[in-house]
mmCIF file of C-alpha atoms in Angstrom:
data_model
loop_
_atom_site.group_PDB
_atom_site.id
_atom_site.type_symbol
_atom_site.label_atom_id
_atom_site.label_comp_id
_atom_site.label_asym_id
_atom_site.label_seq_id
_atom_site.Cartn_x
_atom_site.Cartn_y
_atom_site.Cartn_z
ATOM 1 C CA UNK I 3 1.975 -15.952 -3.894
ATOM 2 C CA UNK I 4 3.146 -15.025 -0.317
ATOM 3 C CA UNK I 5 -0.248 -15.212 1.914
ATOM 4 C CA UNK I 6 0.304 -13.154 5.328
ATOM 5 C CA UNK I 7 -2.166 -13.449 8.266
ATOM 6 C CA UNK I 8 -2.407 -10.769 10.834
ATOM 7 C CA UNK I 9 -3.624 -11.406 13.911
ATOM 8 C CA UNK I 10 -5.864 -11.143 16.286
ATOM 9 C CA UNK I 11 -8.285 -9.183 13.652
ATOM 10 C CA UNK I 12 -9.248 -6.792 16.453
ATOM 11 C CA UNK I 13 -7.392 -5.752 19.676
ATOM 12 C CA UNK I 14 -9.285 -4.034 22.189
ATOM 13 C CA UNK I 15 -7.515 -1.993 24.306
ATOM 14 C CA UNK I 16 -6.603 1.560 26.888
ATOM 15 C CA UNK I 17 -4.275 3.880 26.515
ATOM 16 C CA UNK I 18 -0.732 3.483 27.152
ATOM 17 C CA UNK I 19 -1.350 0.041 27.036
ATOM 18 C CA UNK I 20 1.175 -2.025 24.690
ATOM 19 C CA UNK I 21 -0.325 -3.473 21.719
ATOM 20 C CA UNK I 22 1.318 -6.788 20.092
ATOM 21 C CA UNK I 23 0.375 -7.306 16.495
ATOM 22 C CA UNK I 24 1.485 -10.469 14.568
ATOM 23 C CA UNK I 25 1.681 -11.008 10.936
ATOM 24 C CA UNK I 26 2.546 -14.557 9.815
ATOM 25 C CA UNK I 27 3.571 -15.435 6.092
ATOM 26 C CA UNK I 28 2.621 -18.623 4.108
ATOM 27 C CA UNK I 29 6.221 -18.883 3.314
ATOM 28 C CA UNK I 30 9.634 -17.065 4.416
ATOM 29 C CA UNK I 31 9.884 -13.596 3.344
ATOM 30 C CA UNK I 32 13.480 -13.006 1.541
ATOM 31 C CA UNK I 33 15.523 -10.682 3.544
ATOM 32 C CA UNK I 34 12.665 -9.662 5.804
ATOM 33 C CA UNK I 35 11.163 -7.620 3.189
ATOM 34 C CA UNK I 36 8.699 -6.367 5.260
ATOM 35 C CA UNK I 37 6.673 -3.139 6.047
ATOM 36 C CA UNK I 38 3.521 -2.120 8.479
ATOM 37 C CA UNK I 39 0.891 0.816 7.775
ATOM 38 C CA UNK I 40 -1.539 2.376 10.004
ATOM 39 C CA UNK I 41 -5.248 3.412 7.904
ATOM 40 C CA UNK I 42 -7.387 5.498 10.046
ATOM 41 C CA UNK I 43 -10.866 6.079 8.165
ATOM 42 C CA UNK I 44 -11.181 7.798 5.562
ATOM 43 C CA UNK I 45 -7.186 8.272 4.996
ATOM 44 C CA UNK I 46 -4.488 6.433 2.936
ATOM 45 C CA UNK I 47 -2.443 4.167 4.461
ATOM 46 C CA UNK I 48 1.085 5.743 6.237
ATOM 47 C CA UNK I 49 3.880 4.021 6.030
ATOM 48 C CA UNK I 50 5.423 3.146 9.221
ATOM 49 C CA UNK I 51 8.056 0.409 9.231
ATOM 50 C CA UNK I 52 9.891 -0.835 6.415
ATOM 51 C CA UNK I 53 12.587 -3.607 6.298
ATOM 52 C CA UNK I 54 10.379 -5.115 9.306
ATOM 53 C CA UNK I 55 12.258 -2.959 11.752
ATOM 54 C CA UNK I 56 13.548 0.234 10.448
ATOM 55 C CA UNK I 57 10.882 2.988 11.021
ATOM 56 C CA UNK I 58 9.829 5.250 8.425
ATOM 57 C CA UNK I 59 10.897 9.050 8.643
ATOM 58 C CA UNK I 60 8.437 10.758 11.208
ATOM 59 C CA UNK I 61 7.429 7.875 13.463
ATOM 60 C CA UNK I 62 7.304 8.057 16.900
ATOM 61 C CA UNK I 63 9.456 5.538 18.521
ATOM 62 C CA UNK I 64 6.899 3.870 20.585
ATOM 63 C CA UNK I 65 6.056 1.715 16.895
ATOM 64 C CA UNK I 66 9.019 -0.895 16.660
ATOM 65 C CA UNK I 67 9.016 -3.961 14.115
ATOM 66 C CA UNK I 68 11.043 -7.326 14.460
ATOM 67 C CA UNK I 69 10.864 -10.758 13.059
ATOM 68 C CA UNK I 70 11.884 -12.603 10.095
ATOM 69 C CA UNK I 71 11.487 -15.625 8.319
ATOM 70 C CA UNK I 72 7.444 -15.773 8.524
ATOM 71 C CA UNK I 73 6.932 -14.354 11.492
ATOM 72 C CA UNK I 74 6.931 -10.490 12.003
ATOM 73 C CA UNK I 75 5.649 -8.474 14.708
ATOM 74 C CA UNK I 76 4.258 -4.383 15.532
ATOM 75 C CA UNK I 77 4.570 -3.149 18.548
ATOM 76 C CA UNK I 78 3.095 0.377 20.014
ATOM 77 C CA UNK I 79 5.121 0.172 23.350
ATOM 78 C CA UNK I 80 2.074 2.746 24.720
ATOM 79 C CA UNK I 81 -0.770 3.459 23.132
ATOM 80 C CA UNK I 82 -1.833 7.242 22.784
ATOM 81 C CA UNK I 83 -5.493 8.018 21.477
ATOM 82 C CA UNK I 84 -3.935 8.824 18.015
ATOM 83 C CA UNK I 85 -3.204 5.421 17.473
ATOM 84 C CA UNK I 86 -6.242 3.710 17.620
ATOM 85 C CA UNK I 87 -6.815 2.370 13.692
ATOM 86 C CA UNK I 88 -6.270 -0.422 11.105
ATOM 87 C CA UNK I 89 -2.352 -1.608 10.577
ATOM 88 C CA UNK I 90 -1.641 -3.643 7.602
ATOM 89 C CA UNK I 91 1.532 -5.612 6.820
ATOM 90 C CA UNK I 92 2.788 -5.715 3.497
ATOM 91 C CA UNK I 93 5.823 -8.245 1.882
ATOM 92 C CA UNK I 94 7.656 -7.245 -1.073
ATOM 93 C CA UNK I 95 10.012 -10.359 -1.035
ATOM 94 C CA UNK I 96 8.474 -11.881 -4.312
ATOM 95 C CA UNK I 97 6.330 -10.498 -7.017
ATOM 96 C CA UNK I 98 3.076 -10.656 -6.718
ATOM 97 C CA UNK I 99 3.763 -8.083 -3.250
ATOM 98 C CA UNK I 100 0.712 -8.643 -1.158
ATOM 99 C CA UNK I 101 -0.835 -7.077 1.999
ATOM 100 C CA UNK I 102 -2.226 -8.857 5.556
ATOM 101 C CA UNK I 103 -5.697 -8.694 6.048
ATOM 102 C CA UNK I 104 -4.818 -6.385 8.695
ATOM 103 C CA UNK I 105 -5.761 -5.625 12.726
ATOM 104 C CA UNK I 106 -8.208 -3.282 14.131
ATOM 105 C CA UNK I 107 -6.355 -1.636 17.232
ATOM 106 C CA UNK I 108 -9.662 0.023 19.118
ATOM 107 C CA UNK I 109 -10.371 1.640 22.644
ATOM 108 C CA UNK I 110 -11.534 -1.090 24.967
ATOM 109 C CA UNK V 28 7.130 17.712 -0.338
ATOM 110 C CA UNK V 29 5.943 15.121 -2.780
ATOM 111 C CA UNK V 30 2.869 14.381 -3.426
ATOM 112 C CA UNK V 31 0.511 12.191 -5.269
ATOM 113 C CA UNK V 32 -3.212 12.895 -6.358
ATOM 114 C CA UNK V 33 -5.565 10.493 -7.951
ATOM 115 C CA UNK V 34 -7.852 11.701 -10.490
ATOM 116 C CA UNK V 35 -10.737 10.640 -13.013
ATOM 117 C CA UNK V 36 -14.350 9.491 -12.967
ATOM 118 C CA UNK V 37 -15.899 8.225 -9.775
ATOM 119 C CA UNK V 38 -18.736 6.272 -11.677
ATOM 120 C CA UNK V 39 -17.966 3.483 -14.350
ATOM 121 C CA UNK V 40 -20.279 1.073 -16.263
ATOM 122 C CA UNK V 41 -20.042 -2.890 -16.462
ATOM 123 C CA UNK V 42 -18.117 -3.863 -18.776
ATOM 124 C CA UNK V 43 -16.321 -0.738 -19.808
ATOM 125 C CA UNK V 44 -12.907 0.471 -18.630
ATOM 126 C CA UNK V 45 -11.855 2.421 -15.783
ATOM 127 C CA UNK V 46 -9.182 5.135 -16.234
ATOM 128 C CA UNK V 47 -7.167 7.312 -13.781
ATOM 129 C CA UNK V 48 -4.360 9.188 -13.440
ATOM 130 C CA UNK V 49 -1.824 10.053 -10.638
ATOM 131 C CA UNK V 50 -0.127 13.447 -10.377
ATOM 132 C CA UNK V 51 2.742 13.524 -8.841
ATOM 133 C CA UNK V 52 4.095 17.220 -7.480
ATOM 134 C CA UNK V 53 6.839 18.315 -5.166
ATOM 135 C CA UNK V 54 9.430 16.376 -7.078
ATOM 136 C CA UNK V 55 9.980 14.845 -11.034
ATOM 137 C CA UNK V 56 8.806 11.087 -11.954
ATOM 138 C CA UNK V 57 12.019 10.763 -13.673
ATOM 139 C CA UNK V 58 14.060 9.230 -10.882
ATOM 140 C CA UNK V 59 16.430 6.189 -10.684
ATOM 141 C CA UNK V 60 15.344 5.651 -7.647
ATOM 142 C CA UNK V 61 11.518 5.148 -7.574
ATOM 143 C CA UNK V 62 8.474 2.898 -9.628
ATOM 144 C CA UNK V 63 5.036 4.419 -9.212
ATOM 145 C CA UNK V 64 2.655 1.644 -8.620
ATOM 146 C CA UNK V 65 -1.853 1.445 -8.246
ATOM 147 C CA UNK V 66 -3.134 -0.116 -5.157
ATOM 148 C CA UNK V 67 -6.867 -0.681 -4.201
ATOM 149 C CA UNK V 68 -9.065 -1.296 -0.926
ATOM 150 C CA UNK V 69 -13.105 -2.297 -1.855
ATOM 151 C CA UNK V 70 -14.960 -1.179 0.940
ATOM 152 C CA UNK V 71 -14.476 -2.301 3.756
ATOM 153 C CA UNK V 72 -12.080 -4.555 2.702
ATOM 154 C CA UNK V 73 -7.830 -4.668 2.477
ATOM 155 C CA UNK V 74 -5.630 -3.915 0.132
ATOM 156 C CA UNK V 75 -4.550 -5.186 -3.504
ATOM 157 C CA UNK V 76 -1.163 -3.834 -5.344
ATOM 158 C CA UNK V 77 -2.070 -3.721 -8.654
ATOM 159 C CA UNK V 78 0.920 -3.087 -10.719
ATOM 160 C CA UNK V 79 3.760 -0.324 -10.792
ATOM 161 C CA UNK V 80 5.436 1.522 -13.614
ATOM 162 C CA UNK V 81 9.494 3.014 -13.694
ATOM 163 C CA UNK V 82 9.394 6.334 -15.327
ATOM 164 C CA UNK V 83 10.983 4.172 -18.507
ATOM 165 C CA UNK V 84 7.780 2.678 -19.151
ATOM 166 C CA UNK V 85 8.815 -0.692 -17.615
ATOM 167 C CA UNK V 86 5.383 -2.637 -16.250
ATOM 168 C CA UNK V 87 4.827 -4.938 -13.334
ATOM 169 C CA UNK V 88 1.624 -6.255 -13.089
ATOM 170 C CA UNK V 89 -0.539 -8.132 -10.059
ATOM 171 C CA UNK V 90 -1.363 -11.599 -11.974
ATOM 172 C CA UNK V 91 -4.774 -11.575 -10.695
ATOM 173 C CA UNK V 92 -5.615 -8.550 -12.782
ATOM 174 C CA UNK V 93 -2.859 -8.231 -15.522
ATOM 175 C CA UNK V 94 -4.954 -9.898 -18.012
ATOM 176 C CA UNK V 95 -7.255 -6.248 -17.688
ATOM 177 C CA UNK V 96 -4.402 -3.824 -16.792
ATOM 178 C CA UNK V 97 -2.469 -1.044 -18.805
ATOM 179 C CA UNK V 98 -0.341 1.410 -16.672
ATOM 180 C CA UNK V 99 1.645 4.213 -18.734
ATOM 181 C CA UNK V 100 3.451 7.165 -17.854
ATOM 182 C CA UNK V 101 3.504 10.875 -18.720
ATOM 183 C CA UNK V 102 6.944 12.197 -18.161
ATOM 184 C CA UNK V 103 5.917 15.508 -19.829
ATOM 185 C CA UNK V 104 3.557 15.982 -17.335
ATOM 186 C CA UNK V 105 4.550 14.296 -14.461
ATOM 187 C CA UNK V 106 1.974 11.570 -13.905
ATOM 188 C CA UNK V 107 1.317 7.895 -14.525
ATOM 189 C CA UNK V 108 -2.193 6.746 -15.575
ATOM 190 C CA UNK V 109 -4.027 3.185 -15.317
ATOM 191 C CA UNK V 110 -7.112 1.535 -17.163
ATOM 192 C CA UNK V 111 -8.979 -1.060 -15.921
ATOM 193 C CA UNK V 112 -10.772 -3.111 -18.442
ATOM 194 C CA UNK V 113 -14.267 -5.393 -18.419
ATOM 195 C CA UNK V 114 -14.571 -3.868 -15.248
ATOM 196 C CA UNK V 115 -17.551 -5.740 -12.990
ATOM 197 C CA UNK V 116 -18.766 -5.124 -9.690
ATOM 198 C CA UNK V 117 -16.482 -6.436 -8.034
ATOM 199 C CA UNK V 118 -13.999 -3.440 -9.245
ATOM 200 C CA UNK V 119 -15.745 -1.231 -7.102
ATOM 201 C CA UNK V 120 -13.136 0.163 -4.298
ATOM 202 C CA UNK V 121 -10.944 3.708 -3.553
ATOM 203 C CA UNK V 122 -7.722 3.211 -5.588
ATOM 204 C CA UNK V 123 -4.350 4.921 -4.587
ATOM 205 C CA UNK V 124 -1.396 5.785 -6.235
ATOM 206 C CA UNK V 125 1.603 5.626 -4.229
ATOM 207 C CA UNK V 126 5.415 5.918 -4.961
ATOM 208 C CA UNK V 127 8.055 2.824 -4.690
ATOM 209 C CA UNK V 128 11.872 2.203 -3.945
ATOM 210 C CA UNK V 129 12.935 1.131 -6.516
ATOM 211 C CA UNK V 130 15.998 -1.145 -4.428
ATOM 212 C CA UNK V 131 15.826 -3.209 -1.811
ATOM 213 C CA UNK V 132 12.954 -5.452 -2.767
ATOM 214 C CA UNK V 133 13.161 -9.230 -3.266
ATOM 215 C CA UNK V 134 11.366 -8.807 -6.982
ATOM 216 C CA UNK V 135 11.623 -5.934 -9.757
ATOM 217 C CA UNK V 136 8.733 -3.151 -9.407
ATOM 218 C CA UNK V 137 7.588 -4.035 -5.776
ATOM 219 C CA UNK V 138 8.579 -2.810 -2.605
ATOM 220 C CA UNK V 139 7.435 -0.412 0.417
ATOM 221 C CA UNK V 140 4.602 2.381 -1.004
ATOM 222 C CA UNK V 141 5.607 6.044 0.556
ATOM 223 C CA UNK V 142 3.918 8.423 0.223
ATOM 224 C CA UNK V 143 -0.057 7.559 -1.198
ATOM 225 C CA UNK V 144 -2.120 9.658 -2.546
ATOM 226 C CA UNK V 145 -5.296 10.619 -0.687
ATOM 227 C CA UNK V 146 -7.414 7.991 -2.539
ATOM 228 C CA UNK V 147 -10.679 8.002 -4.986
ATOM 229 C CA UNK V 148 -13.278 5.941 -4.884
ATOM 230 C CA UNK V 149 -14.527 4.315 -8.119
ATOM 231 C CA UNK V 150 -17.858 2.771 -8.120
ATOM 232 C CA UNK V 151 -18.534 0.303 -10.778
ATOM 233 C CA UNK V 152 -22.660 0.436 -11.419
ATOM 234 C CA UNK V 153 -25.302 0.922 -14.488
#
């Protein structure tokens, strides 16, 4: 089983600040089988990169994915108040597919 | 617009088995193109996938929890269903039904989840 490790587990920061979220894997992830949600409280996670860069149908370009390998990385370019929650990584390179612990993005 | 809704009861005893189901609406379960998989978040906590279903009735099942786990699907009425079995504390958490690619993915029956469903939280206690 794939392990993935977000970090830092919170970031603390203003808005329109940039936010750099990592996600490391145990092992490679095949074909950088990789996709990001944001949670806020209360909500399901939304979808918001898949294929560790190509962004999901509705998001804002400021949220941009890249890596590979075991190494994969979110970035909100400039944070707006909206985007203050919980983001999760997810690999579905090899069965079982399993989730990051995830990172809490809040206003510093 | 699809959607996905989680239904059943929010309370279950030790030991027995925990049953939902997933409607899905805006569009037909029978597609080529998607599996229809259970996740679940304890409190507080992250997320576990814990299997996904192809409108055939094909299973893929989280090992961790396979041993307890039975999802079917309805494509009469346009939902999938899963049952938890033995269930302990520890089963407590809001589970979510989401829909799947069903290509692109390095394995059969996983991949991205798009769109969930809102969530319901099942609380495992006597």
């Amino acid at each position: 089983e794939i392990v993935l490790t977000q970090s830092p587990g919170t970031l603390s920061l203003s808005p329109g600040e940039r936010a750099t979220l990592s996600c490391r894997a145990s092992q490679s992830v095949s074909s950088s089988y990789l996709a990001w949600y944001q949670q806020k409280p209360g909500q399901a996670p939304r979808l918001l990169i898949y294929g560790a860069s190509s962004r999901a149908t509705g998001i804002p370009d400021r949220f941009s994915g890249s890596g590979s390998g075991t190494d994969f990385t979110l970035t909100i370019s400039r944070l707006e108040p909206d985007d203050f929650a919980v983001y999760y990584c997810q690999q579905y390179g090899s069965s079982p597919l399993t989730f990051g612990g995830g990172t809490k993005v809040e206003i510093k | 617009q699809l959607q996905l809704q989680e239904s059943g009861p929010g309370l279950v005893k030790p030991s027995e088995t925990l049953s939902l189901t997933c409607t899905v609406s805006g569009g037909s379960i029978i597609s080529s193109s998607y599996y229809w998989g259970w996740i679940r978040q304890p409190p507080g906590k992250g997320l576990e996938w814990i299997g996904s279903i192809y409108y055939s009735g094909s299973t893929y099942y989280n090992p961790s929890l396979k041993s307890r786990v039975t999802i079917s699907v309805d494509t009469s009425k346009n939902h999938f269903s899963l049952k938890l079995s033995s269930v302990t504390a520890a089963d407590t958490a809001v589970y979510y039904c989401a829909r799947l690619w069903r290509s692109g993915s390095g394995s059969p029956g996983i991949n991205w989840f798009d769109p969930w469903g809102q969530g319901t939280l099942v609380t495992v206690s006597s």
